[in-house]
PDB file of C-alpha atoms in Angstrom:
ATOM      1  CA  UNK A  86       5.273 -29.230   6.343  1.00 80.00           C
ATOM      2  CA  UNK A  87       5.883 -31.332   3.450  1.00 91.00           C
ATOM      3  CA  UNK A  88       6.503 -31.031  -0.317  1.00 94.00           C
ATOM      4  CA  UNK A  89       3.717 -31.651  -2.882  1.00 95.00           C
ATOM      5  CA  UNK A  90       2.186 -34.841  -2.226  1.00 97.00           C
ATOM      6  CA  UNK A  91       2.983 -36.077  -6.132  1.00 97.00           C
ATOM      7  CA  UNK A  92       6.756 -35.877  -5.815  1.00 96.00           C
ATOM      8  CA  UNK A  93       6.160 -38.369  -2.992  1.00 97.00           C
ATOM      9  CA  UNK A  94       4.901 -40.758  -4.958  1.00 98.00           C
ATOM     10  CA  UNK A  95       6.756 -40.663  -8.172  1.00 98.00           C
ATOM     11  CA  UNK A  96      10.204 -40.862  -6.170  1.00 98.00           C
ATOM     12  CA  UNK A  97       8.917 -42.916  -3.558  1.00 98.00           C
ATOM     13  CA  UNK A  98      11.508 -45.300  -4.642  1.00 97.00           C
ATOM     14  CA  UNK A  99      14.307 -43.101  -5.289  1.00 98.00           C
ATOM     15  CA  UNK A 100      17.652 -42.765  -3.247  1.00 98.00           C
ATOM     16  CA  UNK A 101      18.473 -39.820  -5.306  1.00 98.00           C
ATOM     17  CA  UNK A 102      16.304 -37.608  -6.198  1.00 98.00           C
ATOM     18  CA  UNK A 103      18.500 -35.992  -9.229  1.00 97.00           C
ATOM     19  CA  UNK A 104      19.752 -37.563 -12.473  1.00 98.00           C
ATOM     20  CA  UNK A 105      22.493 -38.419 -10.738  1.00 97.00           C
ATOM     21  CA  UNK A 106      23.794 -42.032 -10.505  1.00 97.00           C
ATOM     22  CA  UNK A 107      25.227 -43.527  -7.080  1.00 97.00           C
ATOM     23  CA  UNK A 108      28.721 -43.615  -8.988  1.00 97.00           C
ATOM     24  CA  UNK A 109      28.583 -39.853  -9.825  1.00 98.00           C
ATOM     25  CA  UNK A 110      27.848 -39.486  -6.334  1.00 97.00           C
ATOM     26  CA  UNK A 111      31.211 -41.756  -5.634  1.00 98.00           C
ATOM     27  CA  UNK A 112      33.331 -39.775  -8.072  1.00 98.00           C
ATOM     28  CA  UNK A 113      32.138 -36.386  -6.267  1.00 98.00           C
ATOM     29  CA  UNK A 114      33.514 -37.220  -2.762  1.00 98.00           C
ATOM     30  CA  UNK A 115      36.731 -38.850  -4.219  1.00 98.00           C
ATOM     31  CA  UNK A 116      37.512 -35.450  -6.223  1.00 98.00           C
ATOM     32  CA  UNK A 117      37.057 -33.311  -3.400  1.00 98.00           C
ATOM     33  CA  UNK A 118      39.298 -34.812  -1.337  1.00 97.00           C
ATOM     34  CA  UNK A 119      37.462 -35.350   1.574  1.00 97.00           C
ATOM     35  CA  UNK A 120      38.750 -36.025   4.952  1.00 96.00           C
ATOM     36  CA  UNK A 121      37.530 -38.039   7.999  1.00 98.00           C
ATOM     37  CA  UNK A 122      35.547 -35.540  10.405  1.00 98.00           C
ATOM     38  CA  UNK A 123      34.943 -33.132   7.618  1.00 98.00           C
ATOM     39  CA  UNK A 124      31.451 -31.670   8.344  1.00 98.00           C
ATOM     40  CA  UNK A 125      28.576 -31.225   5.639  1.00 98.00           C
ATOM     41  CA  UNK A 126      25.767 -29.400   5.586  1.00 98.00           C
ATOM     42  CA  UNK A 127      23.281 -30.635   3.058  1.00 98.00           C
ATOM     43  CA  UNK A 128      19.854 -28.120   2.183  1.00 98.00           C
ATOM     44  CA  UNK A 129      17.527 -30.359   0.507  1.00 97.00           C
ATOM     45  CA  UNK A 130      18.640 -33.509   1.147  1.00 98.00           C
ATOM     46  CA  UNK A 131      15.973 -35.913   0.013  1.00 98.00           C
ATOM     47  CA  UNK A 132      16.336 -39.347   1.001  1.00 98.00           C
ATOM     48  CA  UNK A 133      20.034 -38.743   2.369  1.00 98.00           C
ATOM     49  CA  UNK A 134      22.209 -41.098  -0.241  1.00 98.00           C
ATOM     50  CA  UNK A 135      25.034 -38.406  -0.488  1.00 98.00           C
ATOM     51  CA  UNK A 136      26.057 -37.972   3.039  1.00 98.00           C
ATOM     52  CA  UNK A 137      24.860 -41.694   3.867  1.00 98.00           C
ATOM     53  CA  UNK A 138      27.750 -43.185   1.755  1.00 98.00           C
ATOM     54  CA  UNK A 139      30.373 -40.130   2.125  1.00 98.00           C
ATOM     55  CA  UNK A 140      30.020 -40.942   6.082  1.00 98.00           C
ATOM     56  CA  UNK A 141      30.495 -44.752   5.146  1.00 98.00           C
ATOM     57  CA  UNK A 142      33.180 -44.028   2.545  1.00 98.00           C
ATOM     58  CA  UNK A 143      35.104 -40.700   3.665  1.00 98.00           C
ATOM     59  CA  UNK A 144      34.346 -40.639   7.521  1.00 98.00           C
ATOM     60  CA  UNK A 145      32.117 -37.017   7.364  1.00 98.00           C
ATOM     61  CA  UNK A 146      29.617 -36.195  10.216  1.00 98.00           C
ATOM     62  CA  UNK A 147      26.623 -34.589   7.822  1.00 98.00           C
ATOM     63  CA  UNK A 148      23.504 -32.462   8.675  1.00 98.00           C
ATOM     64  CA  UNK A 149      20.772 -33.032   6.279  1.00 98.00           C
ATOM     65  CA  UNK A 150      17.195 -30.805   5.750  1.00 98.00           C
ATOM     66  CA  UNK A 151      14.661 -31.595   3.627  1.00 97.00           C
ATOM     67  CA  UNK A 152      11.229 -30.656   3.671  1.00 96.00           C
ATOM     68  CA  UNK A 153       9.574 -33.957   2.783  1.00 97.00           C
ATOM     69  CA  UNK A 154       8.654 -36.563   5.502  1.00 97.00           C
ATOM     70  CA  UNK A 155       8.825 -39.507   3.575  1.00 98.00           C
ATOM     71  CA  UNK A 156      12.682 -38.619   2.122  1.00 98.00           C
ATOM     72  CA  UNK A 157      13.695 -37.956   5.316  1.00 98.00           C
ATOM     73  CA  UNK A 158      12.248 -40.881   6.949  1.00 98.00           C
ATOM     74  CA  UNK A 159      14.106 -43.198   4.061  1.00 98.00           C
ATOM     75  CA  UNK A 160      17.214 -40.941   4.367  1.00 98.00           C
ATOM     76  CA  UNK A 161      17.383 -42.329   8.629  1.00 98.00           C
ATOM     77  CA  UNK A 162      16.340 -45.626   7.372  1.00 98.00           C
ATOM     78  CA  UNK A 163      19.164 -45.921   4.964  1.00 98.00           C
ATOM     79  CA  UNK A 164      22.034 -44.530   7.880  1.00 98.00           C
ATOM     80  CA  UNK A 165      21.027 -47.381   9.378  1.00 98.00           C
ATOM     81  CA  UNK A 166      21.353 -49.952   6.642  1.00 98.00           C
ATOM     82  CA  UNK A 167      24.775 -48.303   6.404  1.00 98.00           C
ATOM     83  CA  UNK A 168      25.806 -48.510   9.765  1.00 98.00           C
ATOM     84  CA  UNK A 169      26.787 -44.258   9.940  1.00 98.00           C
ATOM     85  CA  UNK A 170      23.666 -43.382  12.477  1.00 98.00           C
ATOM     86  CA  UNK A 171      26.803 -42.006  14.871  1.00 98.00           C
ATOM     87  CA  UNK A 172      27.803 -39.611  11.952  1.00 98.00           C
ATOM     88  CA  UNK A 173      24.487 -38.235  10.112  1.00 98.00           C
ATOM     89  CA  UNK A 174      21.871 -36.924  11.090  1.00 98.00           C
ATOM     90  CA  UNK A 175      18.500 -35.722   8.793  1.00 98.00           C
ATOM     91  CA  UNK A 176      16.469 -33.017   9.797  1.00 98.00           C
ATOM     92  CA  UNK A 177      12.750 -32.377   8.884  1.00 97.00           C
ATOM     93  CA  UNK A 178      12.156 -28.835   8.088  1.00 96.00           C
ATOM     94  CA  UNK A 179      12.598 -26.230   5.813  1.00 94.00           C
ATOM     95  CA  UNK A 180      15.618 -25.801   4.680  1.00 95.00           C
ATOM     96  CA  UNK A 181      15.399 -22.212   3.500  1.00 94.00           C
ATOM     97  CA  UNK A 182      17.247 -19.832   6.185  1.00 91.00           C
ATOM     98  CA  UNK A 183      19.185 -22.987   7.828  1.00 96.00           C
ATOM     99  CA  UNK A 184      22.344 -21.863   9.287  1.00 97.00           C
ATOM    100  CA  UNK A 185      24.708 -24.066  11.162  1.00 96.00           C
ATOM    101  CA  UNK A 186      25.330 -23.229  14.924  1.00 93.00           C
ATOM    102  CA  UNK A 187      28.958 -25.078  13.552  1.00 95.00           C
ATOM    103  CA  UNK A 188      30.418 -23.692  10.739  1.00 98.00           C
ATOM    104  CA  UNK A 189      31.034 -26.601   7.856  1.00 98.00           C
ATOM    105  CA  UNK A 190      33.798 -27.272   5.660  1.00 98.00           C
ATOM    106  CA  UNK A 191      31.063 -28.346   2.904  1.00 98.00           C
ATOM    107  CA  UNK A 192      28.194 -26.531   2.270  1.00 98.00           C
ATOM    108  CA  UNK A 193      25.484 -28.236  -0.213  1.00 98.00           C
ATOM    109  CA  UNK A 194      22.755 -27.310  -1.632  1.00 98.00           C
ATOM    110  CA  UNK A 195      22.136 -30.041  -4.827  1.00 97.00           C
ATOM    111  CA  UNK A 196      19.020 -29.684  -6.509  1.00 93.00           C
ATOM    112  CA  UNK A 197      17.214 -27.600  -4.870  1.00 94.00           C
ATOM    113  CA  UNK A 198      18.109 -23.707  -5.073  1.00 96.00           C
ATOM    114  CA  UNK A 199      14.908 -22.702  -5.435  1.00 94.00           C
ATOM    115  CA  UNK A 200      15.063 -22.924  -1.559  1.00 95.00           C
ATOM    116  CA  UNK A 201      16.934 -19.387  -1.393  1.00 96.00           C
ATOM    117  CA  UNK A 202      15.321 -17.843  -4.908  1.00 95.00           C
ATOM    118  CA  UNK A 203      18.001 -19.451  -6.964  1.00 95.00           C
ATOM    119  CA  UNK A 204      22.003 -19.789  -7.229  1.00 97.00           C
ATOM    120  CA  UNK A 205      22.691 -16.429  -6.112  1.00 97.00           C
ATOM    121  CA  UNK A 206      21.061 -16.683  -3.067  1.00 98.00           C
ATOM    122  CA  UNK A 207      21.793 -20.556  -2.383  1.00 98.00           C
ATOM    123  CA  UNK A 208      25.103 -19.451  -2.123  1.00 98.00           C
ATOM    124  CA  UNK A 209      24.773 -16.741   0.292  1.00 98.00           C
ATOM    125  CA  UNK A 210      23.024 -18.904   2.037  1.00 98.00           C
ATOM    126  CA  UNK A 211      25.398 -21.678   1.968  1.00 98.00           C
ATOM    127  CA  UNK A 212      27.934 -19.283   2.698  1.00 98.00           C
ATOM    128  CA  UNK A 213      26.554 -18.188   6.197  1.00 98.00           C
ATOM    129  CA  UNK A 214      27.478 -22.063   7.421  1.00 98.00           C
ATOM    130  CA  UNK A 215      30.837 -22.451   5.670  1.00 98.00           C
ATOM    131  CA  UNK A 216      34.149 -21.959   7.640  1.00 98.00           C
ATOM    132  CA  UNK A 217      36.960 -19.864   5.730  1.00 97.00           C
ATOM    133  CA  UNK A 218      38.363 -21.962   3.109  1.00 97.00           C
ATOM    134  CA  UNK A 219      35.280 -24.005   2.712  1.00 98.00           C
ATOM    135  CA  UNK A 220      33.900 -25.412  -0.145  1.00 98.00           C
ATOM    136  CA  UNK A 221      30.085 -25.002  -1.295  1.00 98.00           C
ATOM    137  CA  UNK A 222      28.335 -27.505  -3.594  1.00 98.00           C
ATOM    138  CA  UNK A 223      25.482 -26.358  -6.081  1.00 98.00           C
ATOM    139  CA  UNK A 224      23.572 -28.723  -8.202  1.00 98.00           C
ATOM    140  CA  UNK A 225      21.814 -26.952 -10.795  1.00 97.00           C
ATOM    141  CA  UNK A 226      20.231 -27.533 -14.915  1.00 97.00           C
ATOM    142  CA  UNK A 227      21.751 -26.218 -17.712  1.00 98.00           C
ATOM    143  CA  UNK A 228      20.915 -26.451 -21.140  1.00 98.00           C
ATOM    144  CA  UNK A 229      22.942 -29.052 -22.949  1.00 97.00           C
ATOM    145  CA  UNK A 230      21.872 -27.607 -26.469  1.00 96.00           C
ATOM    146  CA  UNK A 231      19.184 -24.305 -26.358  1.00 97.00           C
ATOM    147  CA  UNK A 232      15.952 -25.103 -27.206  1.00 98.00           C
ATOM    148  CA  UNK A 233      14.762 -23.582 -30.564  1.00 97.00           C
ATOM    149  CA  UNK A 234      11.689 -22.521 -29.732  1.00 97.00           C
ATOM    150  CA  UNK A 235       9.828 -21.573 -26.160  1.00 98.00           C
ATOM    151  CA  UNK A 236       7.464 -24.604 -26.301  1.00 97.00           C
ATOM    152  CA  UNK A 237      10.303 -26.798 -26.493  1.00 98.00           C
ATOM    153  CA  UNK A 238      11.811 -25.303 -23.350  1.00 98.00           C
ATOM    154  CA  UNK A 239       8.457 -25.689 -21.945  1.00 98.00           C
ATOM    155  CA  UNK A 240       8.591 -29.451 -22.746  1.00 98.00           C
ATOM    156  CA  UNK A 241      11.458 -29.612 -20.477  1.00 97.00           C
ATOM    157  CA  UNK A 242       9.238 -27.555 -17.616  1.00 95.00           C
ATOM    158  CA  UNK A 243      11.101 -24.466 -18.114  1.00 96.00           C
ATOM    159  CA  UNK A 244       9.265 -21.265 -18.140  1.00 96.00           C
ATOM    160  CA  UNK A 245      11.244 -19.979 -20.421  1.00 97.00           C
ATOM    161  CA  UNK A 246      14.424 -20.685 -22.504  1.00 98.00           C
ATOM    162  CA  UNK A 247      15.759 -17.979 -20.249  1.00 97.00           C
ATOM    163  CA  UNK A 248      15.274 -19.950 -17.245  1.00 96.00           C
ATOM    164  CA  UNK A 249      18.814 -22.006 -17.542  1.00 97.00           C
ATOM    165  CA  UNK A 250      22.229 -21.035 -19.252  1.00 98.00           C
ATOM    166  CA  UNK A 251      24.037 -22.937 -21.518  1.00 98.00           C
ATOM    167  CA  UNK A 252      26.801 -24.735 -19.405  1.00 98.00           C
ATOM    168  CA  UNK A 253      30.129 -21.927 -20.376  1.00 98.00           C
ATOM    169  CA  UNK A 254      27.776 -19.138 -19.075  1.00 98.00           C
ATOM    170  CA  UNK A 255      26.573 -21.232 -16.038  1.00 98.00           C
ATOM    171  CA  UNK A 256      30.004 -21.383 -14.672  1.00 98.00           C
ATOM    172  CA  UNK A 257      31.101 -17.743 -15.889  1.00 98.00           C
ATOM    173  CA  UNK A 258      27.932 -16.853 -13.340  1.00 98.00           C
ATOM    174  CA  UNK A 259      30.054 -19.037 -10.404  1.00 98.00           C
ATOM    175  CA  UNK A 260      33.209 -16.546 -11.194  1.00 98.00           C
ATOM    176  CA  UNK A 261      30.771 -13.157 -11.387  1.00 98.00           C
ATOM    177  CA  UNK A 262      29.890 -14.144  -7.777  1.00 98.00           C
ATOM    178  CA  UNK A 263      32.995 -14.163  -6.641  1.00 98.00           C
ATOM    179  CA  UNK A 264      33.416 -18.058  -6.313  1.00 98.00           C
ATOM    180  CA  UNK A 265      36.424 -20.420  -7.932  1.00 98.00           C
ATOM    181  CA  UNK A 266      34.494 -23.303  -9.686  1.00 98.00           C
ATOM    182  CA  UNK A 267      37.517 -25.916  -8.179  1.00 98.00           C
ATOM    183  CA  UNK A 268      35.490 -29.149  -9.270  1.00 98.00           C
ATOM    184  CA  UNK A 269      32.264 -30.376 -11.110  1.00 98.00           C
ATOM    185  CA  UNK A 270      30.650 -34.059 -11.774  1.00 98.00           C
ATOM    186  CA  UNK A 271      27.778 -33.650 -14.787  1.00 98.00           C
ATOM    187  CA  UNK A 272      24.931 -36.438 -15.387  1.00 97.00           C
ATOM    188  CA  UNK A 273      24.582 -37.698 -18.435  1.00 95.00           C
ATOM    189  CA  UNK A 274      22.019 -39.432 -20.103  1.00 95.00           C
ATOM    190  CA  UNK A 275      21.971 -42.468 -18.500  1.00 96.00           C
ATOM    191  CA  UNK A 276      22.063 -40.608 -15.178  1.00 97.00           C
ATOM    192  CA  UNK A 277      19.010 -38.889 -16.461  1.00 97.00           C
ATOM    193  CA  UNK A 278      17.623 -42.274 -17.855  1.00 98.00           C
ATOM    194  CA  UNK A 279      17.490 -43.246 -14.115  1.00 97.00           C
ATOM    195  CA  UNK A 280      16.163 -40.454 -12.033  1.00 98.00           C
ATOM    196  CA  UNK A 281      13.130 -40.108 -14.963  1.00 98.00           C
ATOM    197  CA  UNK A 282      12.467 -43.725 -15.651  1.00 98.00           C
ATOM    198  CA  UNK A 283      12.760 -44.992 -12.786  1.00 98.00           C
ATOM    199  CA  UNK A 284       9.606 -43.109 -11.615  1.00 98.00           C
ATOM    200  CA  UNK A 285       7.602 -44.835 -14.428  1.00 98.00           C
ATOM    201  CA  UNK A 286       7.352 -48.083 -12.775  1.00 98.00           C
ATOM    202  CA  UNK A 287       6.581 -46.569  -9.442  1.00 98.00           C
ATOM    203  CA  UNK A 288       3.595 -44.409 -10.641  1.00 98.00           C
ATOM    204  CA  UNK A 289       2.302 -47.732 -12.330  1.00 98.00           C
ATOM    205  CA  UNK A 290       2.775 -49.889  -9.480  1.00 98.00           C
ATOM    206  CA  UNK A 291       1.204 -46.729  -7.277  1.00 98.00           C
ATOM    207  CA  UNK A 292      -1.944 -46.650  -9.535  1.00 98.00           C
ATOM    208  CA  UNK A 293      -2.078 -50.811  -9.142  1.00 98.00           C
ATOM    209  CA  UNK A 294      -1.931 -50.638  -4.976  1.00 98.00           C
ATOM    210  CA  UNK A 295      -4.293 -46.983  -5.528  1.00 98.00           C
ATOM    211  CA  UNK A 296      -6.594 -46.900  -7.846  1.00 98.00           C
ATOM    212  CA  UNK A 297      -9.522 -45.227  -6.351  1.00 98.00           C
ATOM    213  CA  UNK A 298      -7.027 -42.130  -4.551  1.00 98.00           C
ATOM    214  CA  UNK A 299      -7.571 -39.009  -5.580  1.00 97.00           C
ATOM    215  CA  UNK A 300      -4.079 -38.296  -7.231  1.00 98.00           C
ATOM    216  CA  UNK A 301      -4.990 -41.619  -9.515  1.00 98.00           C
ATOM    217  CA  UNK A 302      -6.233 -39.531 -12.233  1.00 98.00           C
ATOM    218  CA  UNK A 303      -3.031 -37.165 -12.210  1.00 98.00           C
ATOM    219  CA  UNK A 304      -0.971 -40.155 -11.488  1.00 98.00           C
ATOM    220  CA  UNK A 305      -2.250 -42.077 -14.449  1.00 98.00           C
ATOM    221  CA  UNK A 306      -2.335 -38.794 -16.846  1.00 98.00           C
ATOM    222  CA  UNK A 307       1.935 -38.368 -16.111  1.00 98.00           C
ATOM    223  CA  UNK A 308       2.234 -42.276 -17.182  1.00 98.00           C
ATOM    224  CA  UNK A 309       0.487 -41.820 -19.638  1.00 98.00           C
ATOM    225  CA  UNK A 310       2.475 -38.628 -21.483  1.00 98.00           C
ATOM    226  CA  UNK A 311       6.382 -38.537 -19.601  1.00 98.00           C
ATOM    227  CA  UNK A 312       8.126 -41.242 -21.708  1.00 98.00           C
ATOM    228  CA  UNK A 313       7.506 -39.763 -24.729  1.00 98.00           C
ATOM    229  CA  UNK A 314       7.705 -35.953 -23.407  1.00 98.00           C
ATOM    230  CA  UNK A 315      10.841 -37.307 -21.508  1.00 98.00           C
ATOM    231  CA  UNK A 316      12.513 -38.658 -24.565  1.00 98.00           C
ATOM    232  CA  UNK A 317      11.637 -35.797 -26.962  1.00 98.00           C
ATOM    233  CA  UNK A 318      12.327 -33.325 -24.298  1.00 98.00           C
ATOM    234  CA  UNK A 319      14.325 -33.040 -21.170  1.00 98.00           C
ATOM    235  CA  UNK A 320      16.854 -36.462 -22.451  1.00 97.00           C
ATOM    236  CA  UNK A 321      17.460 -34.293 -25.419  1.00 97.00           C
ATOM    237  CA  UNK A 322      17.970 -30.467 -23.889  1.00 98.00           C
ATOM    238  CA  UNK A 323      19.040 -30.364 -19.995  1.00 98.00           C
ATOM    239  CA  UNK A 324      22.175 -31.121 -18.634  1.00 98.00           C
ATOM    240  CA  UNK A 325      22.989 -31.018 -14.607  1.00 98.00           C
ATOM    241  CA  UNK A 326      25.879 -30.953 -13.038  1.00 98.00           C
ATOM    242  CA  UNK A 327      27.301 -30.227  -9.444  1.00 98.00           C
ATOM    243  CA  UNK A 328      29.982 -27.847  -8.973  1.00 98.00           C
ATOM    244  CA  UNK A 329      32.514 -27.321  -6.262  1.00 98.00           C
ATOM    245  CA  UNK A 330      33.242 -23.399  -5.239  1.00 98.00           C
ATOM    246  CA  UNK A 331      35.507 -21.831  -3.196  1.00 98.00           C
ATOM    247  CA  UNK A 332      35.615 -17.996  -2.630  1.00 98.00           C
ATOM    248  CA  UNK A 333      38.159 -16.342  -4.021  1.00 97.00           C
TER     249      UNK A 333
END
């Protein structure tokens, strides 16, 4: 079990594998208040930075799943570089249909909803390992201005401009659910600037230490076009954001 081999090597070198910046990450677990001993649940956890520095910084015992070996690997590597090994622990697997045996007081799920078909059924998900009173995390796109045209939402690798709402409508959708939106953190653009930039250098370094793999080709044709595609595209169009629900 692992994700697609490319997404291993372009954010080989990430700790976060969002546009997300490690002090957005800070500013989330400050506003919501967390408390020493608060248990998290994190579907899709990557290479583990969120609960690896809210266990160092808040005190929370976290559960992480993520289906790729090498994220989870790093995220185990990095508890130890922070000294939380006691209070996190990372899970290989897939992540779709994990419930807690112990229900959680945070519920995550940043990034990655396509685990459960999408927000609506992240949250159910999410839901099934939340105690009453909980609070459930979603990290999802959003289009920071709509895209005139479908090929331009296609330049951002949407299927459609109907694939993401314009942020107002994106949280209406929390409230139609049934869910209080009680805090959010968006990227901006340098947040984005890092998550899609940063895999530049490591595809170019990749193709250096590779260059007779059989990704090198596909490697070399993303260096090649994502600057520009990035910069005309996805800097320009998508927002993200994660945002803090409570049932209502």
């Amino acid at each position: 079990m692992d994700i697609p081999r490319i997404f291993n090597i372009t954010e080989s070198a990430h700790r976060i594998h969002n546009p997300f910046t490690p002090e957005n990450l800070a500013i989330l677990g400050s506003a919501l208040r967390l408390e020493s001993g608060t248990r998290v649940l994190d579907l899709g956890s990557g290479s583990g930075e969120m609960l690896c520095t809210w266990a160092r910084d808040h005190g929370i015992i976290g559960t992480g799943i993520d289906m790729s070996q090498l994220f989870t690997e790093q995220a185990k590597l990095r508890a130890v570089e922070l000294g939380v090994v006691d209070q996190v622990r990372f899970i290989h697997g897939d992540a779709a249909g994990y419930v807690t045996d112990e229900k959680v007081g945070v519920a995550t799920c940043v990034g990655a909803t396509w685990i459960a078909g999408g927000v609506a059924g992240t949250i159910e998900l999410l839901a099934r390992s939340l105690r009453p009173g909980g609070i459930i995390l979603i990290g999802e796109p959003y289009w920071r201005q709509l895209p005139p045209t479908e090929d331009v939402a296609k330049g951002c690798f949407a299927n459609s401009v109907s694939d993401f709402l314009m942020l107002p409508e994106l949280i209406a959708s929390f409230g139609h659910l049934g869910y209080d939106v009680v805090e959010m953190v968006l990227a901006d653009q340098d947040g984005w600037d890092r998550y899609e930039a940063a895999k530049w250098l490591t595809m170019r370094r990749w193709l250096e230490a590779n260059p007779d793999d059989e990704l090198a080709n596909d490697v070399r044709a993303r260096l090649n076009s994502e600057p520009e595609r990035y910069a005309a595209y996805t800097r320009e169009y998508m927002g993200w954001g994660v945002f803090a629900l409570m049932l209502r």
